[in-house]
mmCIF file of C-alpha atoms in Angstrom:
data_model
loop_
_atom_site.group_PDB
_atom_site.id
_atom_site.type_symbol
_atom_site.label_atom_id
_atom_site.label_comp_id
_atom_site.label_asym_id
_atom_site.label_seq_id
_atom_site.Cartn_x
_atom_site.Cartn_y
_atom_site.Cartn_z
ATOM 1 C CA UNK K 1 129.402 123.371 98.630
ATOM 2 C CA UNK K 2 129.794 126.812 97.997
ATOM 3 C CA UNK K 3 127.574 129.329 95.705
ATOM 4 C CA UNK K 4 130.568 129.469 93.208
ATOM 5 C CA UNK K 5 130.935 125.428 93.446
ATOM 6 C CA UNK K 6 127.142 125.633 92.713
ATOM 7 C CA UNK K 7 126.999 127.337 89.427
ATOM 8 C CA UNK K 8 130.138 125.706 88.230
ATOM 9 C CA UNK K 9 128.623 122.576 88.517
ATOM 10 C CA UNK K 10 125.447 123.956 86.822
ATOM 11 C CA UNK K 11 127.664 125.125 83.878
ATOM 12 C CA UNK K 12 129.323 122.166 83.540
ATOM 13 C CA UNK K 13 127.231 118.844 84.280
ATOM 14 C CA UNK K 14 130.444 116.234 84.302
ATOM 15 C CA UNK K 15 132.901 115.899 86.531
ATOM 16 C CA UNK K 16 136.478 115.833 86.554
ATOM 17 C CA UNK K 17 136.742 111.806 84.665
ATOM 18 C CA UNK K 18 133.840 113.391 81.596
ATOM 19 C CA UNK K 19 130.400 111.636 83.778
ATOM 20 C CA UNK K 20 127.302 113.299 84.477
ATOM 21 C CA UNK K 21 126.564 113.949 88.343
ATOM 22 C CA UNK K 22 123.957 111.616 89.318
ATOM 23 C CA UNK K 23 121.560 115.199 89.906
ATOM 24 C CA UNK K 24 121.925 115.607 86.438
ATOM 25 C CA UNK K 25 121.274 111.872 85.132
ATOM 26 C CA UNK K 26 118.198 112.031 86.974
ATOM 27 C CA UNK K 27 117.072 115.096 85.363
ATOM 28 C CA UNK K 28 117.799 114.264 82.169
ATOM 29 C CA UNK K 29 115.870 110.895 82.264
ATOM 30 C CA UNK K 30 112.987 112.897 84.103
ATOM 31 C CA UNK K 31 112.792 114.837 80.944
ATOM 32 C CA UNK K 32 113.063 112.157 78.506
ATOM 33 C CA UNK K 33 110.472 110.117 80.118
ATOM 34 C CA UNK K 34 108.022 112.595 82.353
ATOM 35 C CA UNK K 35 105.490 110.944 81.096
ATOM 36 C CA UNK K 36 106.458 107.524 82.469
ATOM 37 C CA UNK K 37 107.064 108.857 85.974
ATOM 38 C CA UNK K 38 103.986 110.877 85.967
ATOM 39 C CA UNK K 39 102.218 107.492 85.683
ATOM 40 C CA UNK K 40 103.848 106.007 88.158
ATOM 41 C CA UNK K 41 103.570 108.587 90.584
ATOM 42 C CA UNK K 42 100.001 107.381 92.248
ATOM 43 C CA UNK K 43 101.249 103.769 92.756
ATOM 44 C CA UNK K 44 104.493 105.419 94.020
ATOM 45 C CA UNK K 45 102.218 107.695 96.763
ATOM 46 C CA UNK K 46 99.713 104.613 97.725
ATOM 47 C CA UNK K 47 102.889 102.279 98.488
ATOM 48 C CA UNK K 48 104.053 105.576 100.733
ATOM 49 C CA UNK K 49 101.376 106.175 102.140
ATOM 50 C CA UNK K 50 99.703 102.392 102.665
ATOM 51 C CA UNK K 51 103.058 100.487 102.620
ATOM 52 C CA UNK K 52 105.911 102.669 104.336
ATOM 53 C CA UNK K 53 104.490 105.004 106.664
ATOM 54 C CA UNK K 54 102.725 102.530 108.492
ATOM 55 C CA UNK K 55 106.069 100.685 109.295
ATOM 56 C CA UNK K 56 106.598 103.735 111.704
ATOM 57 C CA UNK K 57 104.029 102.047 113.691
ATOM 58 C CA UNK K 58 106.577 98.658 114.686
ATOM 59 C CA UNK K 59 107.785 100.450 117.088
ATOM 60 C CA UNK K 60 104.603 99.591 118.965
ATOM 61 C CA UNK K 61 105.787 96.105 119.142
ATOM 62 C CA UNK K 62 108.193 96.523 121.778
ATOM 63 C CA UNK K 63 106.112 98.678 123.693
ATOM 64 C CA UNK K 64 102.915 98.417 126.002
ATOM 65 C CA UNK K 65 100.669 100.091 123.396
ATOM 66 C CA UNK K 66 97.753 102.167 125.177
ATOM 67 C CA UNK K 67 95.886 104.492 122.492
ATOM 68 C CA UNK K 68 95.088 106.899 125.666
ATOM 69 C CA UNK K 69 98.851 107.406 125.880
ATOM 70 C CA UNK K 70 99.896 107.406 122.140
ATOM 71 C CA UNK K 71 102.934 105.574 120.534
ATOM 72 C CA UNK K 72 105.885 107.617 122.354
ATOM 73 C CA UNK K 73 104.143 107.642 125.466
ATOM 74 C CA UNK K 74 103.744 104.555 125.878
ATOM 75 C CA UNK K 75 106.280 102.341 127.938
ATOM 76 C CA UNK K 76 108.718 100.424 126.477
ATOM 77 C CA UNK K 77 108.665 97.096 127.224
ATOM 78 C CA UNK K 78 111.769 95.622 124.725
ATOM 79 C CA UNK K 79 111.613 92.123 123.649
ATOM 80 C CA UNK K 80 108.408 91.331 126.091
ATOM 81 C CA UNK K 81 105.641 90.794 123.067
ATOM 82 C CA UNK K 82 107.994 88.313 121.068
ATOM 83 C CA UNK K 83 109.137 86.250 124.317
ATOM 84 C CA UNK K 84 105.488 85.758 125.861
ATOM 85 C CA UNK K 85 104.625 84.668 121.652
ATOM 86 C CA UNK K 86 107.537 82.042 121.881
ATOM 87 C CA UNK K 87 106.061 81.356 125.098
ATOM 88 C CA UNK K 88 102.451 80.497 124.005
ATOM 89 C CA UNK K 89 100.462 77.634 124.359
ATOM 90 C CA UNK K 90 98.813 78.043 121.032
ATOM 91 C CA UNK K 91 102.287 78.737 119.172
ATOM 92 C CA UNK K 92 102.516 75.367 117.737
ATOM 93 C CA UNK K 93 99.146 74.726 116.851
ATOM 94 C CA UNK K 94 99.014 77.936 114.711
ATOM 95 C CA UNK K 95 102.509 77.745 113.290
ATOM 96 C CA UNK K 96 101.552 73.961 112.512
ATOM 97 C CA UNK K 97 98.509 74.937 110.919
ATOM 98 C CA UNK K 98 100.421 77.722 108.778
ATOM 99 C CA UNK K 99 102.674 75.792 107.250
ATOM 100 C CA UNK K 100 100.755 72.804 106.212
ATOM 101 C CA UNK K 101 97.924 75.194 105.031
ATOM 102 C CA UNK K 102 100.312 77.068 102.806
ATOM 103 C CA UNK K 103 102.600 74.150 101.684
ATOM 104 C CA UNK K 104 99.333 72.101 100.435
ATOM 105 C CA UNK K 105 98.432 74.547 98.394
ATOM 106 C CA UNK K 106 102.350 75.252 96.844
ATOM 107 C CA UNK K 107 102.243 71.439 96.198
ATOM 108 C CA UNK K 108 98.865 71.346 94.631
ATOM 109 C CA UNK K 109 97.960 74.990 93.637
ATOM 110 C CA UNK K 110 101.000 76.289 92.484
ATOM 111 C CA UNK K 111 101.613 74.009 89.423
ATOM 112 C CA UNK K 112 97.575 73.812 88.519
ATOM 113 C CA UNK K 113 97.895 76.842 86.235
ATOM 114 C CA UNK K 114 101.312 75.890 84.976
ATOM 115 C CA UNK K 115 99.434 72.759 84.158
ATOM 116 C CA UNK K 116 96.640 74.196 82.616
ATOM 117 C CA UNK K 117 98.585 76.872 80.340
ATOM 118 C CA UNK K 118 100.706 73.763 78.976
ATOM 119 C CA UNK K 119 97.018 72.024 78.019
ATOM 120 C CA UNK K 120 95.853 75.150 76.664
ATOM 121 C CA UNK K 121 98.895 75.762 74.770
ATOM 122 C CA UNK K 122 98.471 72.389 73.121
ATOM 123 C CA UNK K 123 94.943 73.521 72.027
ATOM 124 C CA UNK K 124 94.604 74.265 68.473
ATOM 125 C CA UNK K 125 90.786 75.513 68.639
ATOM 126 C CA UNK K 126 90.668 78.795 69.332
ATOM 127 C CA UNK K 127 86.883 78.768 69.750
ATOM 128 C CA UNK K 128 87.092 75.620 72.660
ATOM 129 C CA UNK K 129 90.407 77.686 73.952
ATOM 130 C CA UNK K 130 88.644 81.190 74.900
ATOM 131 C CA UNK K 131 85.733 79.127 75.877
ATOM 132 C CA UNK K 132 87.865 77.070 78.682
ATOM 133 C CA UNK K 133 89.949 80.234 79.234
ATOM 134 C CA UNK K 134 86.997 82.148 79.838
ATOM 135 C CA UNK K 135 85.329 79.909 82.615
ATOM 136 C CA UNK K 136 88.773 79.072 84.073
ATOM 137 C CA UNK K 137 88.906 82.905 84.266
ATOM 138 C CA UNK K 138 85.215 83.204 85.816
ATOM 139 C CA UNK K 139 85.648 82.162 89.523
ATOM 140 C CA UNK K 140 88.350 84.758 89.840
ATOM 141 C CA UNK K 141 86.521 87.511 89.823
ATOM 142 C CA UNK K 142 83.306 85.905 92.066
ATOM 143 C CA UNK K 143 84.019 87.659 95.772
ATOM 144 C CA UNK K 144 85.452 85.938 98.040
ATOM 145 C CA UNK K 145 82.081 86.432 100.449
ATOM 146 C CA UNK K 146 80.489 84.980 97.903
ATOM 147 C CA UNK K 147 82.603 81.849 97.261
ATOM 148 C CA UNK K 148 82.987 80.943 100.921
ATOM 149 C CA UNK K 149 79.003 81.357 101.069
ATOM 150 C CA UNK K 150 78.561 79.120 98.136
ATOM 151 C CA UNK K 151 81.431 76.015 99.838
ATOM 152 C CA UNK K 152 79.379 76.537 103.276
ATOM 153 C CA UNK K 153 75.915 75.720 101.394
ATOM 154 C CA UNK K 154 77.512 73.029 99.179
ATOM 155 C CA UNK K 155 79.405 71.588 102.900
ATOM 156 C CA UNK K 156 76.132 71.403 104.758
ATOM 157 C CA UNK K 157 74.688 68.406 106.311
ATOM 158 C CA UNK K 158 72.463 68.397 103.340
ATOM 159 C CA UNK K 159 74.580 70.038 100.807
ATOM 160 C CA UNK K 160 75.795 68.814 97.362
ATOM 161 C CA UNK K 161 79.263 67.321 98.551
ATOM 162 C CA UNK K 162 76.714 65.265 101.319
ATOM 163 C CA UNK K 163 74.634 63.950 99.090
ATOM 164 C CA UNK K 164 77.512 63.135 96.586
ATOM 165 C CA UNK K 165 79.252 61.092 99.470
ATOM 166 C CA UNK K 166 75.932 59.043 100.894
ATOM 167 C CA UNK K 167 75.684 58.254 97.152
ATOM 168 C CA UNK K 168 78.852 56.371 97.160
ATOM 169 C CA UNK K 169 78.181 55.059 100.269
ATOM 170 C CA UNK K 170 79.199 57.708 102.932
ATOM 171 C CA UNK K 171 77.162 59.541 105.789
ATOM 172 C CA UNK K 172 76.105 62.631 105.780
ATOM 173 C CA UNK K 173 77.627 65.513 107.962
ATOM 174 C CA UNK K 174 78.992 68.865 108.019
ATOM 175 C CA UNK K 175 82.393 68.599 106.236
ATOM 176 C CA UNK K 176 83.489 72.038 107.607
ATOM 177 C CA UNK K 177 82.907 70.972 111.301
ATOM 178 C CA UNK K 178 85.351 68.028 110.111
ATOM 179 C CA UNK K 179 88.576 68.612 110.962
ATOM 180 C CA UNK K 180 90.245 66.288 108.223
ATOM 181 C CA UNK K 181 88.008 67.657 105.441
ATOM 182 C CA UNK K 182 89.143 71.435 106.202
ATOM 183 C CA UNK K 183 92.322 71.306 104.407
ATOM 184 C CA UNK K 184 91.380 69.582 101.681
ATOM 185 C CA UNK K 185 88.237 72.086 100.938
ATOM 186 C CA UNK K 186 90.559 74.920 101.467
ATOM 187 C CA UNK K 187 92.863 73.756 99.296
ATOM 188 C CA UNK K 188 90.674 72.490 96.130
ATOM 189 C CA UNK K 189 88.268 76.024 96.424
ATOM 190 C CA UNK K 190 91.605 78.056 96.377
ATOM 191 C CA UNK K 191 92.513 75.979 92.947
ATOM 192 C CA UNK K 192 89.144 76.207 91.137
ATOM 193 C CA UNK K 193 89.401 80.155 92.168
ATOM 194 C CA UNK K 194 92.755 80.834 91.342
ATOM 195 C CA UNK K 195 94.005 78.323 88.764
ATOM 196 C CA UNK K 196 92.514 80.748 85.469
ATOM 197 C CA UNK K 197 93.570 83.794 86.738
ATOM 198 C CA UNK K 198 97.144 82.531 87.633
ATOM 199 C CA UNK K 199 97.707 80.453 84.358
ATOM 200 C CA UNK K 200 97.691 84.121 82.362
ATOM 201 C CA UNK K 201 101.374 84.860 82.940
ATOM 202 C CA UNK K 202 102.137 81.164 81.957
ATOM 203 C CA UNK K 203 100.213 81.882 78.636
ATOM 204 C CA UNK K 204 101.830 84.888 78.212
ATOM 205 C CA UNK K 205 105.378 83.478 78.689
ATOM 206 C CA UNK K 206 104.775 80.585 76.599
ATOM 207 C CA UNK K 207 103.478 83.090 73.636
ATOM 208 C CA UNK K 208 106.930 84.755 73.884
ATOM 209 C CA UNK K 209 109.072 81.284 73.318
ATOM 210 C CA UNK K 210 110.389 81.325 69.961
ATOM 211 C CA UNK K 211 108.477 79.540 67.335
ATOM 212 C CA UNK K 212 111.465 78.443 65.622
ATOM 213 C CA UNK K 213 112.446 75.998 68.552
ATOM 214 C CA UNK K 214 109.477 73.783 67.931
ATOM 215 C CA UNK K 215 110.339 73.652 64.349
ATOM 216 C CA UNK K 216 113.805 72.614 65.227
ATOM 217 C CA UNK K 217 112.785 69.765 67.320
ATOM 218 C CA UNK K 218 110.081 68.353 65.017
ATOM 219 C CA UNK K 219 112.970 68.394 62.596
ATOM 220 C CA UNK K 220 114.950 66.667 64.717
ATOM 221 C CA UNK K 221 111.614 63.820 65.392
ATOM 222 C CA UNK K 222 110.621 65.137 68.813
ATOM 223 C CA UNK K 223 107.165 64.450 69.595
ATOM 224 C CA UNK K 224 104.792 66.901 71.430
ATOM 225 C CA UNK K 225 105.818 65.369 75.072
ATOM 226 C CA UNK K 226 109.727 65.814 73.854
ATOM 227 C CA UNK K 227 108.913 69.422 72.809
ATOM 228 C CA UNK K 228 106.986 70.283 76.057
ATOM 229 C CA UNK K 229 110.077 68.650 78.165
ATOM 230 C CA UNK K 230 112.945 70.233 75.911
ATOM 231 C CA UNK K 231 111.017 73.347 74.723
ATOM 232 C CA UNK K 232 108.157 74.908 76.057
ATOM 233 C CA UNK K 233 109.112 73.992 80.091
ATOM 234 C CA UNK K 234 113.037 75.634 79.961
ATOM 235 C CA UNK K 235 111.344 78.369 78.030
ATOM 236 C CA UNK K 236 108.972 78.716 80.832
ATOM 237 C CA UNK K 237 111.468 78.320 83.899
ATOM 238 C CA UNK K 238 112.828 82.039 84.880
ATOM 239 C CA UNK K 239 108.898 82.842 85.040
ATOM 240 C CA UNK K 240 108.042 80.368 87.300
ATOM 241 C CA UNK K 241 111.402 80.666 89.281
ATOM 242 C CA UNK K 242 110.147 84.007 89.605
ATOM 243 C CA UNK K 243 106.826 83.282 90.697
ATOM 244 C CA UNK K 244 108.181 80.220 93.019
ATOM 245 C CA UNK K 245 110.536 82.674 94.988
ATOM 246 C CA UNK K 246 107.480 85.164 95.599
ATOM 247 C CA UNK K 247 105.407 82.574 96.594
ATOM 248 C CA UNK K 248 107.776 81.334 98.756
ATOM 249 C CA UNK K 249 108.039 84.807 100.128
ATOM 250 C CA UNK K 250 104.223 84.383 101.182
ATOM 251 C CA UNK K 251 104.721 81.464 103.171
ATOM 252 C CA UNK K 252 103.287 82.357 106.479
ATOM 253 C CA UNK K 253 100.507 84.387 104.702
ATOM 254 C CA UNK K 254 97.367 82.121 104.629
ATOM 255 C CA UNK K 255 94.357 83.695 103.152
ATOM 256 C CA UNK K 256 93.243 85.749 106.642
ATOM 257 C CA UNK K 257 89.798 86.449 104.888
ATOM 258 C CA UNK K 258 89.085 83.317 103.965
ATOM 259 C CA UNK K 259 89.888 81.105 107.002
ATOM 260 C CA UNK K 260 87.460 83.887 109.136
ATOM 261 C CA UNK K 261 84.746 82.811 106.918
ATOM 262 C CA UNK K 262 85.245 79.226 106.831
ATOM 263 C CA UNK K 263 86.313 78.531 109.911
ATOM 264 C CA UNK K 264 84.602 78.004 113.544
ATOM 265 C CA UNK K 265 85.571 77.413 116.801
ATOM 266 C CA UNK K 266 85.331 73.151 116.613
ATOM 267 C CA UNK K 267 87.875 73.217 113.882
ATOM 268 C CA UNK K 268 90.488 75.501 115.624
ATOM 269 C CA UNK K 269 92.561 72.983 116.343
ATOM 270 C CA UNK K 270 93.593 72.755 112.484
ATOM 271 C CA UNK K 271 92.129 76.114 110.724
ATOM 272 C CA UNK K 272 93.647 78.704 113.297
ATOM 273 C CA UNK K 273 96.751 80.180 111.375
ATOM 274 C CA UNK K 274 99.268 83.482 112.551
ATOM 275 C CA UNK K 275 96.492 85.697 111.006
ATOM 276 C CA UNK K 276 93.582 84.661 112.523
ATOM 277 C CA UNK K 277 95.175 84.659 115.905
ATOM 278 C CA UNK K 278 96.654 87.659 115.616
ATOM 279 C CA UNK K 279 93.254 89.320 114.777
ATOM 280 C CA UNK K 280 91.498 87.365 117.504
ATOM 281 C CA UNK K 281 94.442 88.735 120.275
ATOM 282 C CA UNK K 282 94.459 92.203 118.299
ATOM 283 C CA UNK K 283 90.833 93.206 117.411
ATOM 284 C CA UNK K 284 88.113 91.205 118.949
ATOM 285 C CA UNK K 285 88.840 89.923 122.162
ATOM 286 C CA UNK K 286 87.274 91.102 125.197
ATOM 287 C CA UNK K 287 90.905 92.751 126.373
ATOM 288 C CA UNK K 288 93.175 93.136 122.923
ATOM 289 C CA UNK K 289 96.475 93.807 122.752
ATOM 290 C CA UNK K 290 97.669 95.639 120.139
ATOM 291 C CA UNK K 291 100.913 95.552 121.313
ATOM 292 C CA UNK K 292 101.048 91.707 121.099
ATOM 293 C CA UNK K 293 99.244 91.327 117.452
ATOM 294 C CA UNK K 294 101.684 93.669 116.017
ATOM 295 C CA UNK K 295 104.728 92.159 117.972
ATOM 296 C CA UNK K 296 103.192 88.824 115.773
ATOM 297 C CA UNK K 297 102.804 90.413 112.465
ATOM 298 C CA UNK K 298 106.415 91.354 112.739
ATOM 299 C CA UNK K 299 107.556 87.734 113.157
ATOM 300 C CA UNK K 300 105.333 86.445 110.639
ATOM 301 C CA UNK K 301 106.782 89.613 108.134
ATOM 302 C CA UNK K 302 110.601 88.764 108.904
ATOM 303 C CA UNK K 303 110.061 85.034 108.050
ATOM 304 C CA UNK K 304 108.441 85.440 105.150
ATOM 305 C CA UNK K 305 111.531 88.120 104.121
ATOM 306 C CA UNK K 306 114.025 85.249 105.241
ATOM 307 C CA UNK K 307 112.395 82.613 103.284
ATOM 308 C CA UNK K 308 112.540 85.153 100.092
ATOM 309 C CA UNK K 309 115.669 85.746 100.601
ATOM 310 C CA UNK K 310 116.675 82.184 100.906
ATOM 311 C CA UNK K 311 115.046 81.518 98.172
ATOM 312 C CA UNK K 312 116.124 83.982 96.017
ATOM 313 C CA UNK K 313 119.851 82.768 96.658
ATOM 314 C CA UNK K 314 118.977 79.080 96.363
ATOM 315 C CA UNK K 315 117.816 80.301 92.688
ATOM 316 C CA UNK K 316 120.462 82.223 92.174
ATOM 317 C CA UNK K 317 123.005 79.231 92.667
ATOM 318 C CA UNK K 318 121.043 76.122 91.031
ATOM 319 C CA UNK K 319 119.438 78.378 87.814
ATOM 320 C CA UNK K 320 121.278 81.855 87.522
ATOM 321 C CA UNK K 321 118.001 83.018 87.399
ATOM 322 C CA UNK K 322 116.052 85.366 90.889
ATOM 323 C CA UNK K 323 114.472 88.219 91.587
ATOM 324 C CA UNK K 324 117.658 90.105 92.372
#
């Protein structure tokens, strides 16, 4: 574009059908709503900085990685990384263990706090409401250090959960050097942690269903199991289609933090996941490969994309409802 072009079009903003250039829309709304963008502008830099920039790094996937040589030095080594993962003799164990780690806890911990905002919704004293609410809430914000310290002590040969069994009859041992007591500890400490802190959105969706709906079907003789089937749950499905797809957009990703503290080497055979053997291969073995943990994070990143995506159109055709 010329100089002349340039100051025509700064003259006059719309082109030849009467529409503002898309320069122009964007200043416009930059001036009506500075503010706005002003506070979105740190989340907008740490997602550049911590989120983006890094995905430069892939590349390193498909090469034979040696920090001595740098990322473009390195050699190039194509598809290598992804066929020797395919290859590996621990590939079904940890995609095994994946899966049934994060599809337990879908089944059981994704509709506890849907369950628990319906109960609380049926509350009618306040007082007993912020009181559950609260100490739903609590375990939330414990640390995660702290939590897996605390299901260690309670899992111990002489531990509360012990003693609790040889009381109805059982022996005591070390439920988390049992490998059929792993999941199910995994699964009910990831409830009691989560299940307050996830149920807010629920509360907050059901606070926005119109009031006028319940009046309408007590008119009409519905009890409070009729309302909750014909009311309060279609008022409450686009949130938790919402939250369904991006949970199902999480598949592969098992709590990595967790599993390292739980875990130990004679329950491997059903508490390794993708993470935990990608940071084993990647950080502390005796010869890591970068090359290879990143080669695995990739995998584990485009299934979880594919299974959004899926998702998201599966949604799309059975409610009319997705993320986009």
């Amino acid at each position: 574009m010329t100089d002349a072009a340039r100051r025509a079009a700064r003259k006059n903003p719309f082109d030849a059908h009467g529409r503002r250039s898309l320069g122009q829309l964007i200043a416009r709304d930059f001036r009506l709503h500075k503010y706005k963008y002003l506070m979105i502008l740190p989340v907008v830099v740490f997602f550049a900085l911590f989120a983006y920039k890094p995905m430069g790094g892939l590349i390193i996937a498909f090469k034979e990685y040696r920090p001595r040589l740098g990322i473009m030095g390195s050699k190039w080594v194509g598809l290598t990384h992804f066929t020797n993962f395919f290859n590996d003799i621990y590939l079904v164990r940890i995609i095994r263990n994946t899966l049934s780690i994060s599809f337990l806890n879908i089944l059981f911990g994704f509709p506890a706090p849907i369950l628990l905002a319906l109960l609380l919704n049926e509350v009618r004293n306040r007082r007993f409401k912020r009181t559950v609410q609260t100490i739903t809430y609590m375990p939330y914000f414990i640390s995660l250090v702290v939590t897996c310290a605390l299901v260690k002590v309670y899992c111990q040969n002489n531990g509360l959960f012990s003693q609790i069994a040889v009381a109805f009859g059982g022996t005591k041992q070390n439920l988390l050097l049992n490998k059929n007591a792993f999941y199910p500890i995994y699964v009910i400490s990831d409830i009691w942690q989560q299940i307050g802190w996830n149920s807010i959105i629920y509360l907050a969706a059901l606070s926005s269903i119109d009031q006028e709906q319940y009046e309408a079907a007590r008119i009409d003789g519905a009890g409070r199991l009729k309302q909750v089937l014909h009311v309060t749950l279609p008022g409450l499905l686009p949130t938790i289609t919402i939250l369904f797809i991006l949970r199902m957009g999480s598949v592969l990703n098992v709590g990595f933090e967790k599993i390292i503290l739980l875990y130990s080497e004679a329950i491997y055979e059903v508490a390794d996941v993708i993470s935990t053997y990608l940071y084993r291969r990647g950080i502390v073995s005796s010869n890591p490969s970068y090359s290879y943990a990143t080669a695995i994070g990739l995998f584990n990143s485009v299934v979880n994309l594919s299974f959004l995506l899926f998702f998201n159109w599966l949604s799309k055709r059975t409610t009319q409802s997705g993320l986009f």
